[in-house]
Coordinates of C-alpha atoms in Angstrom, one line a residue:
X503 CA 2.0 5.3 -4.9
X504 CA 5.0 7.6 -5.6
X505 CA 6.2 11.0 -4.6
X506 CA 8.3 13.8 -6.0
X507 CA 11.1 15.2 -4.0
X508 CA 9.8 16.8 -0.7
X509 CA 6.2 16.0 -1.8
X510 CA 3.8 13.3 -0.5
X511 CA 1.1 11.4 -2.5
X512 CA -2.1 10.1 -0.8
X513 CA -4.7 8.3 -2.7
X514 CA -8.3 8.4 -1.3
X515 CA -11.4 6.6 -2.6
X516 CA -14.7 8.5 -2.2
X517 CA -18.3 8.4 -3.4
X518 CA -21.7 10.1 -2.9
X519 CA -23.7 7.2 -4.1
X520 CA -23.7 3.4 -4.0
X521 CA -22.3 2.9 -7.6
X522 CA -19.4 5.2 -8.4
X523 CA -16.0 5.6 -7.0
X524 CA -13.9 8.7 -7.2
X525 CA -10.2 8.0 -6.9
X526 CA -8.5 11.2 -5.7
X527 CA -4.7 11.5 -5.9
X528 CA -3.8 14.2 -3.3
X529 CA -0.4 15.8 -3.6
X530 CA 0.8 17.7 -0.6
X531 CA 3.8 18.7 1.4
X532 CA 4.7 18.2 5.1
X533 CA 2.7 21.3 5.9
X534 CA -0.5 19.4 5.4
X535 CA 0.6 16.0 6.7
X536 CA -1.4 16.3 10.0
X537 CA -4.5 17.1 7.9
X538 CA -4.1 13.9 5.8
X539 CA -3.3 11.7 8.9
X540 CA -6.5 13.0 10.6
X541 CA -8.9 11.8 7.9
X542 CA -11.4 9.1 8.8
X543 CA -13.5 6.7 6.7
X544 CA -17.0 8.4 6.4
X545 CA -15.7 12.0 6.5
X546 CA -17.5 14.4 4.1
X547 CA -15.0 16.4 2.1
X548 CA -15.6 19.5 0.0
X549 CA -12.8 20.0 -2.6
X550 CA -12.4 23.1 -4.7
X551 CA -10.2 22.9 -7.8
X552 CA -10.4 19.1 -8.2
X553 CA -9.0 18.1 -11.6
X554 CA -10.8 15.0 -13.1
X555 CA -8.2 13.1 -15.2
X556 CA -10.0 10.0 -16.2
X557 CA -13.7 9.0 -16.9
X558 CA -15.2 5.6 -15.9
X559 CA -15.7 2.7 -18.3
X560 CA -18.5 0.2 -18.1
X561 CA -18.2 -2.5 -15.5
X562 CA -19.5 -3.6 -12.1
X563 CA -18.6 -2.1 -8.7
X564 CA -15.5 -4.4 -8.3
X565 CA -14.1 -3.3 -11.7
X566 CA -11.4 -0.7 -10.9
X567 CA -11.6 0.5 -14.5
X568 CA -14.9 2.2 -13.5
X569 CA -13.2 4.5 -11.0
X570 CA -13.3 8.2 -11.8
X571 CA -9.7 9.4 -11.7
X572 CA -8.9 12.8 -10.2
X573 CA -6.2 14.8 -8.5
X574 CA -5.8 17.8 -6.2
X575 CA -2.7 19.7 -5.5
X576 CA -2.6 21.5 -2.1
X577 CA 0.3 23.7 -3.3
X578 CA -2.0 25.6 -5.8
X579 CA -3.2 28.8 -4.3
X580 CA -6.8 28.3 -5.3
X581 CA -7.1 24.8 -3.9
X582 CA -9.4 24.4 -0.8
X583 CA -10.1 21.3 1.2
X584 CA -12.9 21.4 3.8
X585 CA -13.8 18.4 6.0
X586 CA -17.1 17.7 7.8
X587 CA -18.2 14.9 10.1
X588 CA -20.7 12.4 8.9
X589 CA -22.3 12.1 12.4
X590 CA -25.9 13.0 12.3
X591 CA -25.6 14.7 15.7
X592 CA -22.7 16.9 14.7
X593 CA -23.0 20.6 13.8
X594 CA -21.9 22.0 10.5
X595 CA -18.6 23.4 11.6
X596 CA -15.7 22.2 9.5
X597 CA -13.4 19.6 11.2
X598 CA -10.6 20.8 9.0
X599 CA -10.3 23.6 6.5
X600 CA -7.4 24.8 4.3
X601 CA -9.4 27.8 3.1
X602 CA -9.3 31.2 4.8
X603 CA -12.1 32.5 2.7
X604 CA -14.6 29.6 2.7
X605 CA -18.1 30.6 3.7
X606 CA -20.7 27.9 4.6
X607 CA -24.0 28.4 2.8
X608 CA -27.5 26.9 2.5
X609 CA -26.5 24.8 -0.4
X610 CA -23.6 23.3 1.5
X611 CA -25.9 22.5 4.4
X612 CA -28.4 20.7 2.1
X613 CA -25.7 18.6 0.6
X614 CA -24.1 17.7 3.9
X615 CA -27.5 16.7 5.4
X616 CA -28.3 14.4 2.4
X617 CA -24.8 12.8 2.6
X618 CA -25.0 12.2 6.3
X619 CA -28.4 10.5 5.9
X620 CA -27.2 8.4 2.9
X621 CA -24.0 7.4 4.7
X622 CA -25.7 6.3 7.9
X623 CA -28.7 4.7 6.3
X624 CA -27.2 2.7 3.4
X625 CA -23.7 3.9 2.2
X626 CA -21.7 2.9 5.2
X627 CA -22.9 -0.7 5.1
X628 CA -22.5 -0.8 1.2
X629 CA -19.0 0.5 1.2
X630 CA -17.7 -1.4 4.2
X631 CA -19.0 -4.6 2.7
X632 CA -17.4 -3.7 -0.6
X633 CA -13.9 -3.0 0.9
X634 CA -14.1 -6.1 3.1
X635 CA -14.8 -8.4 0.1
X636 CA -12.7 -6.5 -2.4
X637 CA -9.9 -8.4 -4.0
X638 CA -6.5 -6.9 -3.4
X639 CA -4.6 -6.2 -6.6
X640 CA -1.0 -7.4 -5.9
X641 CA 0.4 -4.9 -8.2
X642 CA -0.8 -2.1 -5.9
X643 CA 1.6 -3.3 -3.2
X644 CA 5.2 -1.9 -2.8
X645 CA 7.9 -4.5 -1.9
X646 CA 10.0 -3.8 1.2
X647 CA 13.2 -3.4 -0.8
X648 CA 11.6 -0.7 -3.0
X649 CA 10.2 1.4 0.0
X650 CA 11.4 5.0 0.1
X651 CA 10.9 7.7 2.6
X652 CA 7.8 10.0 2.6
X653 CA 5.3 7.7 0.9
X654 CA 1.9 6.4 1.7
X655 CA 2.0 2.8 0.6
X656 CA 0.4 -0.6 0.7
X657 CA 2.4 -3.7 1.5
X658 CA 1.7 -7.5 1.6
X659 CA 4.0 -9.0 4.2
X660 CA 4.6 -11.8 6.7
X661 CA 4.7 -10.9 10.4
X662 CA 8.0 -12.3 11.9
X663 CA 7.7 -10.5 15.3
X664 CA 5.2 -8.6 17.3
X665 CA 5.5 -6.4 20.4
X666 CA 3.0 -4.4 22.4
X667 CA 4.7 -1.8 24.6
X668 CA 3.4 0.8 27.1
X669 CA 5.5 3.9 27.9
X670 CA 4.0 7.4 27.6
X671 CA 1.4 5.8 25.4
X672 CA 0.5 2.3 24.2
X673 CA 2.2 1.2 20.9
X674 CA 2.2 -1.9 18.7
X675 CA 5.2 -2.9 16.7
X676 CA 5.2 -5.5 13.9
X677 CA 8.4 -6.6 12.1
X678 CA 7.5 -7.4 8.6
X679 CA 9.1 -9.5 5.8
X680 CA 8.1 -10.1 2.2
X681 CA 11.1 -12.0 0.7
X682 CA 12.6 -9.0 -1.2
X683 CA 16.0 -7.6 -0.6
X684 CA 19.1 -9.5 0.4
X685 CA 19.3 -9.2 4.2
X686 CA 18.9 -12.1 6.6
X687 CA 16.2 -12.4 9.2
X688 CA 15.0 -14.8 11.9
X689 CA 11.3 -15.1 12.9
X690 CA 10.5 -14.5 16.5
X691 CA 10.9 -17.7 18.6
X692 CA 13.4 -19.2 16.2
X693 CA 15.9 -21.7 17.7
X694 CA 19.6 -21.3 17.1
X695 CA 19.6 -24.1 14.6
X696 CA 16.5 -22.8 12.6
X697 CA 17.3 -21.4 9.2
X698 CA 17.0 -17.8 8.5
X699 CA 14.9 -16.0 5.9
X700 CA 16.5 -14.1 3.1
X701 CA 15.1 -10.7 2.6
X702 CA 14.8 -7.2 4.2
X703 CA 12.6 -6.5 7.1
X704 CA 10.9 -3.3 8.3
X705 CA 9.4 -2.2 11.6
X706 CA 5.8 -1.0 11.5
X707 CA 4.5 1.1 14.4
X708 CA 1.1 2.3 15.4
X709 CA -0.4 4.2 18.3
X710 CA -4.0 3.9 17.0
X711 CA -6.2 2.1 19.6
X712 CA -8.2 0.1 17.0
X713 CA -5.2 -1.2 15.1
X714 CA -3.4 -2.0 18.4
X715 CA -6.5 -4.1 19.4
X716 CA -6.4 -5.8 16.0
X717 CA -2.6 -6.6 16.6
X718 CA -3.3 -8.0 20.0
X719 CA -6.3 -10.2 19.2
X720 CA -6.2 -11.0 15.4
X721 CA -2.5 -10.9 14.3
X722 CA 0.1 -13.4 15.3
X723 CA 3.7 -14.1 14.3
X724 CA 3.7 -16.1 11.1
X725 CA 0.5 -14.6 9.6
X726 CA 0.4 -12.7 6.3
X727 CA -1.1 -9.2 6.4
X728 CA -2.1 -6.7 3.8
X729 CA -1.5 -3.1 5.1
X730 CA -2.7 -0.1 3.2
X731 CA -2.3 3.6 4.0
X732 CA 1.0 3.1 5.8
X733 CA 3.4 6.0 5.8
X734 CA 7.1 5.4 5.3
X735 CA 9.3 7.4 7.7
X736 CA 13.0 7.7 8.7
X737 CA 13.7 7.7 12.4
X738 CA 17.3 7.8 13.6
X739 CA 18.4 6.9 10.0
X740 CA 16.2 3.8 9.9
X741 CA 13.3 3.4 7.5
X742 CA 10.0 2.4 9.2
X743 CA 6.3 2.3 8.6
X744 CA 3.7 4.2 10.6
X745 CA 0.0 3.3 10.8
X746 CA -2.8 5.8 11.5
X747 CA -6.6 5.7 11.9
X748 CA -6.9 6.0 8.2
X749 CA -4.7 2.9 7.7
X750 CA -6.2 -0.5 7.0
X751 CA -4.8 -3.9 8.1
X752 CA -6.2 -7.2 6.8
X753 CA -5.1 -10.8 7.6
X754 CA -4.5 -12.8 4.5
X755 CA -4.9 -16.6 4.1
X756 CA -1.6 -18.4 3.3
X757 CA -3.2 -20.1 0.3
X758 CA -4.5 -16.8 -1.2
X759 CA -3.4 -16.0 -4.7
X760 CA -1.6 -12.9 -3.5
X761 CA 0.5 -14.6 -0.9
X762 CA 1.3 -17.5 -3.3
X763 CA 2.6 -15.0 -5.8
X764 CA 4.9 -13.4 -3.2
X765 CA 6.2 -16.9 -2.4
X766 CA 6.6 -17.7 -6.0
X767 CA 8.8 -14.7 -6.5
X768 CA 10.8 -15.6 -3.5
X769 CA 11.5 -19.1 -4.8
X770 CA 12.5 -17.6 -8.2
X771 CA 15.0 -15.3 -6.4
X772 CA 16.6 -18.2 -4.5
X773 CA 16.9 -20.2 -7.7
X774 CA 18.5 -17.3 -9.5
X775 CA 21.1 -16.8 -6.8
X776 CA 21.7 -20.5 -6.0
X777 CA 21.5 -21.9 -9.5
X778 CA 19.5 -24.8 -11.0
X779 CA 20.8 -27.2 -8.4
X780 CA 18.0 -26.0 -6.2
X781 CA 15.4 -27.4 -8.5
X782 CA 15.3 -30.7 -6.7
X783 CA 14.7 -29.0 -3.3
X784 CA 12.4 -26.2 -4.2
X785 CA 9.0 -26.9 -5.8
X786 CA 8.2 -25.5 -9.1
X787 CA 4.9 -26.7 -10.5
X788 CA 1.6 -25.0 -9.8
X789 CA 0.4 -28.2 -8.2
X790 CA 3.3 -28.4 -5.8
X791 CA 3.1 -24.7 -5.0
X792 CA 0.2 -25.5 -2.6
X793 CA 2.7 -26.5 0.0
X794 CA 5.1 -23.7 0.7
X795 CA 6.6 -24.7 4.1
X796 CA 10.1 -25.7 2.9
X797 CA 10.4 -22.5 1.0
X798 CA 10.4 -20.3 4.1
X799 CA 12.3 -22.8 6.4
X800 CA 15.4 -23.8 4.5
X801 CA 16.6 -21.6 1.7
X802 CA 20.1 -21.2 3.1
X803 CA 20.3 -24.8 4.1
X804 CA 19.6 -25.9 0.5
X805 CA 22.1 -23.5 -1.0
X806 CA 24.7 -24.7 1.5
X807 CA 24.0 -28.4 0.8
X808 CA 24.2 -28.0 -2.9
X809 CA 27.2 -25.6 -3.0
X810 CA 29.1 -28.0 -0.7
X811 CA 28.3 -31.0 -3.0
X812 CA 29.6 -29.0 -6.0
X813 CA 32.7 -27.9 -4.2
X814 CA 33.4 -31.5 -3.1
X815 CA 33.2 -32.7 -6.7
X816 CA 34.9 -29.7 -8.4
X817 CA 37.8 -31.0 -10.4
X818 CA 38.2 -33.8 -7.8
X819 CA 40.3 -31.5 -5.7
X820 CA 41.6 -33.1 -2.5
X821 CA 40.0 -31.2 0.4
X822 CA 43.2 -31.5 2.5
X823 CA 45.0 -29.2 0.1
X824 CA 43.3 -26.2 1.6
X825 CA 43.4 -27.4 5.3
X826 CA 46.5 -25.5 6.4
X827 CA 46.3 -22.5 4.1
X828 CA 46.7 -19.2 6.0
X829 CA 43.7 -17.2 4.7
X830 CA 43.7 -14.0 6.8
X831 CA 46.0 -11.7 8.6
X832 CA 45.3 -9.8 11.9
X833 CA 47.6 -7.8 14.1
X834 CA 46.6 -9.9 17.1
X835 CA 48.3 -13.3 16.9
X836 CA 48.7 -13.4 20.6
X837 CA 44.9 -13.1 21.2
X838 CA 43.3 -16.5 21.9
X839 CA 40.4 -17.8 19.8
X840 CA 36.8 -17.4 21.2
X841 CA 34.1 -19.8 20.1
X842 CA 30.9 -18.5 18.6
X843 CA 29.0 -20.1 21.5
X844 CA 31.1 -18.0 24.0
X845 CA 30.7 -14.9 21.8
X846 CA 26.9 -15.2 22.2
X847 CA 27.2 -16.0 25.9
X848 CA 28.9 -12.6 26.3
X849 CA 25.8 -10.7 25.5
X850 CA 25.8 -8.9 28.8
X851 CA 29.2 -7.4 27.9
X852 CA 28.5 -5.1 24.9
X853 CA 30.4 -3.6 23.3
X854 CA 33.2 -6.2 23.2
X855 CA 35.8 -7.6 20.8
X856 CA 36.8 -11.1 19.9
X857 CA 38.9 -13.2 17.6
X858 CA 37.1 -16.2 16.1
X859 CA 38.3 -19.0 13.8
X860 CA 35.5 -19.9 11.3
X861 CA 34.5 -21.1 7.9
X862 CA 32.2 -19.3 5.4
X863 CA 28.6 -20.5 5.2
X864 CA 27.1 -17.8 2.9
X865 CA 27.4 -14.2 2.0
X866 CA 24.5 -11.7 2.1
X867 CA 23.5 -10.2 -0.4
X868 CA 23.7 -13.5 -2.3
X869 CA 24.3 -11.4 -5.5
X870 CA 27.9 -10.1 -5.1
X871 CA 26.9 -7.2 -7.5
X872 CA 25.1 -5.7 -4.5
X873 CA 28.1 -5.8 -2.1
X874 CA 28.5 -2.0 -2.5
X875 CA 26.1 1.0 -1.9
X876 CA 26.4 4.7 -2.3
X877 CA 27.0 6.9 0.7
X878 CA 25.6 10.4 0.3
X879 CA 28.2 13.1 1.0
X880 CA 25.6 16.0 0.7
X881 CA 25.7 18.2 3.7
X882 CA 23.1 17.2 6.3
X883 CA 22.4 13.8 4.7
X884 CA 25.2 11.2 5.0
X885 CA 22.9 8.2 4.4
X886 CA 23.4 5.1 2.4
X887 CA 21.3 4.0 -0.6
X888 CA 21.2 0.9 -2.8
X889 CA 21.7 1.0 -6.6
X890 CA 20.8 -2.0 -8.7
X891 CA 20.6 -1.3 -12.5
X892 CA 23.7 -1.8 -14.6
X893 CA 22.0 0.2 -17.4
X894 CA 21.9 3.3 -15.3
X895 CA 24.4 6.0 -16.2
X896 CA 26.7 6.3 -13.2
X897 CA 26.3 10.1 -13.3
X898 CA 22.6 9.7 -12.8
X899 CA 22.8 7.7 -9.6
X900 CA 21.2 9.8 -6.8
X901 CA 20.6 9.5 -3.0
X902 CA 17.2 7.9 -2.4
X903 CA 16.9 10.1 0.7
X904 CA 17.7 13.6 -0.5
X905 CA 18.1 13.3 -4.2
X906 CA 21.7 14.5 -4.3
X907 CA 24.1 13.1 -6.9
X908 CA 27.1 13.7 -4.6
X909 CA 28.2 10.3 -3.3
X910 CA 31.0 7.8 -2.7
X911 CA 30.8 4.0 -3.0
X912 CA 31.1 1.9 0.2
X913 CA 30.9 -1.8 1.0
X914 CA 28.0 -3.1 3.0
X915 CA 27.5 -6.9 3.3
X916 CA 27.4 -9.8 5.7
X917 CA 29.2 -13.1 5.9
X918 CA 27.5 -15.9 7.7
X919 CA 30.3 -17.8 9.4
X920 CA 30.4 -20.9 11.6
X921 CA 32.6 -23.0 13.9
X922 CA 32.0 -26.2 15.7
X923 CA 29.7 -24.4 18.2
X924 CA 27.4 -22.4 16.0
X925 CA 26.8 -19.7 13.4
X926 CA 27.0 -15.9 13.4
X927 CA 26.3 -13.2 10.9
X928 CA 29.1 -10.6 10.6
X929 CA 28.6 -7.2 9.1
X930 CA 31.3 -5.7 6.8
X931 CA 31.1 -1.9 6.4
X932 CA 34.1 0.4 6.3
X933 CA 36.5 -2.4 7.3
X934 CA 35.6 -4.3 4.2
X935 CA 38.0 -2.3 2.1
X936 CA 40.8 -3.7 4.3
X937 CA 39.4 -7.2 4.3
X938 CA 39.0 -7.5 0.5
X939 CA 42.0 -5.3 -0.3
X940 CA 39.9 -3.5 -2.9
X941 CA 38.4 -0.1 -3.0
X942 CA 34.6 -0.1 -3.3
X943 CA 33.2 0.8 -6.8
X944 CA 30.1 0.4 -8.9
X945 CA 30.3 -3.4 -9.3
X946 CA 27.7 -3.3 -12.1
X947 CA 30.3 -1.5 -14.2
X948 CA 33.6 -2.5 -12.6
X949 CA 33.7 -6.2 -13.8
X950 CA 37.4 -6.6 -12.8
X951 CA 36.7 -5.8 -9.1
X952 CA 33.6 -7.9 -9.2
X953 CA 35.6 -10.8 -10.5
X954 CA 38.2 -10.4 -7.7
X955 CA 35.5 -10.5 -5.0
X956 CA 33.8 -13.5 -6.6
X957 CA 37.0 -15.4 -6.6
X958 CA 37.6 -14.5 -3.0
X959 CA 34.2 -15.6 -1.9
X960 CA 34.4 -18.8 -3.9
X961 CA 37.7 -19.7 -2.3
X962 CA 36.3 -19.0 1.2
X963 CA 33.4 -21.5 0.5
X964 CA 35.7 -24.4 -0.3
X965 CA 35.8 -27.4 1.9
X966 CA 38.3 -27.3 4.8
X967 CA 39.0 -23.5 4.4
X968 CA 38.9 -21.7 7.7
X969 CA 40.2 -18.4 8.8
X970 CA 40.8 -16.0 11.7
X971 CA 38.4 -13.0 12.0
X972 CA 38.4 -10.1 14.4
X973 CA 34.9 -9.0 15.4
X974 CA 33.3 -6.4 17.7
X975 CA 29.8 -6.4 19.2
X976 CA 27.5 -3.5 19.6
X977 CA 23.8 -2.6 19.9
X978 CA 22.1 -1.6 16.7
X979 CA 21.7 2.2 16.7
X980 CA 18.3 3.5 17.6
X981 CA 17.2 0.2 19.1
X982 CA 16.7 -1.0 22.7
X983 CA 19.8 -2.6 24.3
X984 CA 18.3 -6.1 24.1
X985 CA 19.7 -9.5 23.0
X986 CA 18.1 -9.4 19.6
X987 CA 19.6 -6.0 18.8
X988 CA 23.2 -7.1 19.3
X989 CA 25.2 -6.9 16.0
X990 CA 28.7 -8.0 15.1
X991 CA 31.0 -6.2 12.8
X992 CA 34.5 -7.2 11.4
X993 CA 37.6 -5.2 12.0
X994 CA 41.4 -5.4 11.6
X995 CA 41.3 -8.4 9.3
X996 CA 42.8 -8.8 5.8
X997 CA 42.3 -11.5 3.3
X998 CA 45.6 -13.0 2.1
X999 CA 44.0 -14.8 -0.9
X1000 CA 45.7 -14.2 -4.2
X1001 CA 44.9 -15.5 -7.7
X1002 CA 47.6 -18.0 -7.2
X1003 CA 46.2 -19.3 -3.9
X1004 CA 42.7 -19.4 -5.4
X1005 CA 43.8 -21.7 -8.3
X1006 CA 46.0 -23.9 -6.1
X1007 CA 45.5 -27.6 -7.0

């Protein structure tokens, strides 16, 4: 499902018999959002000015090619949309109406009576059974990295955290992951030594009683779920999903073809970033694909192991040659070093600043091409967006939030660092320009800057290379002030790596 700027698209499936499906693409603006969100399965809908765009082909009920395609645009002045209840005991007053001139007549009453009888006697059971058994086409799902604001979407994801909260009203929140994107995440309950998952996450909220009950009783951390009819929303500059009574949530088996395909794509992404040295650690044949446990548990561990082995053998360089190289410069030589263990122990003192001495484990995104993003400078926006296609004309890159072409490039990436006491992800944002001593650009086009950054990252990964790094702790904006929402950002640190240093033998 996709939308034009400032317009939503909602796809509904309807029927008045036990054989045919009418697929209706409904285009609307925020003015009619409450109307769409209030729709329930079984509602009887009278649409005026419905445009049929495709006729059905032969096939059985489960064949989507048999769907009758149609669309309706609420913005057209002659469009009307009237909703009635399917309850046999309800009167004939519309639940919802977008028409100021609609007049209920005897023909409408006759049709509604027939549809109510059909729905309650046979159609409810027929269609509920159909949707329960219906195979989910994976191509209908939107990946987390491709989600944009103001869409109704379907997603296939793994639940990595779940909370049920009660404030002014009861709310369920799921944190979802599907292996796309280049962020780093930990599943709820992970130990400090457990390996992270590579990929973006998104929070999914619902206040609907039935879906909350489903989250409490049927959905646990670690399960895969298919969610349809979720709306993407931006709250306090963070993209999230919201579920309504029209949304559907279904638990998926781990060995289902759809989940296997998601995991297969995840494996291929890890291979592409880490190189063929992962082939011995990540299964590749269809027969071996049946056991996916290692794929989700150790992707970073495998890249670390193999990259370390490569570095140790690279040109037979003596590791000790890098042991005393001064890699970074900070204006605080008098500040003592704090261990990562002590940084984490200071979680009750946020915000705070520290100087740590660490080595680089990995960078996120794994693809250095994605170290920069665009920052919209259009009045009233000021949000960041990703860009990923080197074939796109730079003049055509636009903000994913407002559509503006006015932007500047900024850095946004993480370095996973470690010392003898633990590991810590460090965010590099505005201070990354000082750290790299390079202005942010479109790295898909600026190959020179890309090469410089690649050289610096490769050097930092070498054995025995360690460096000072100034960091500050803070709570993630818009989140509760809890332990899991503490983030760390670099500041006042500059890399001293030059081409000469990087090639030192």
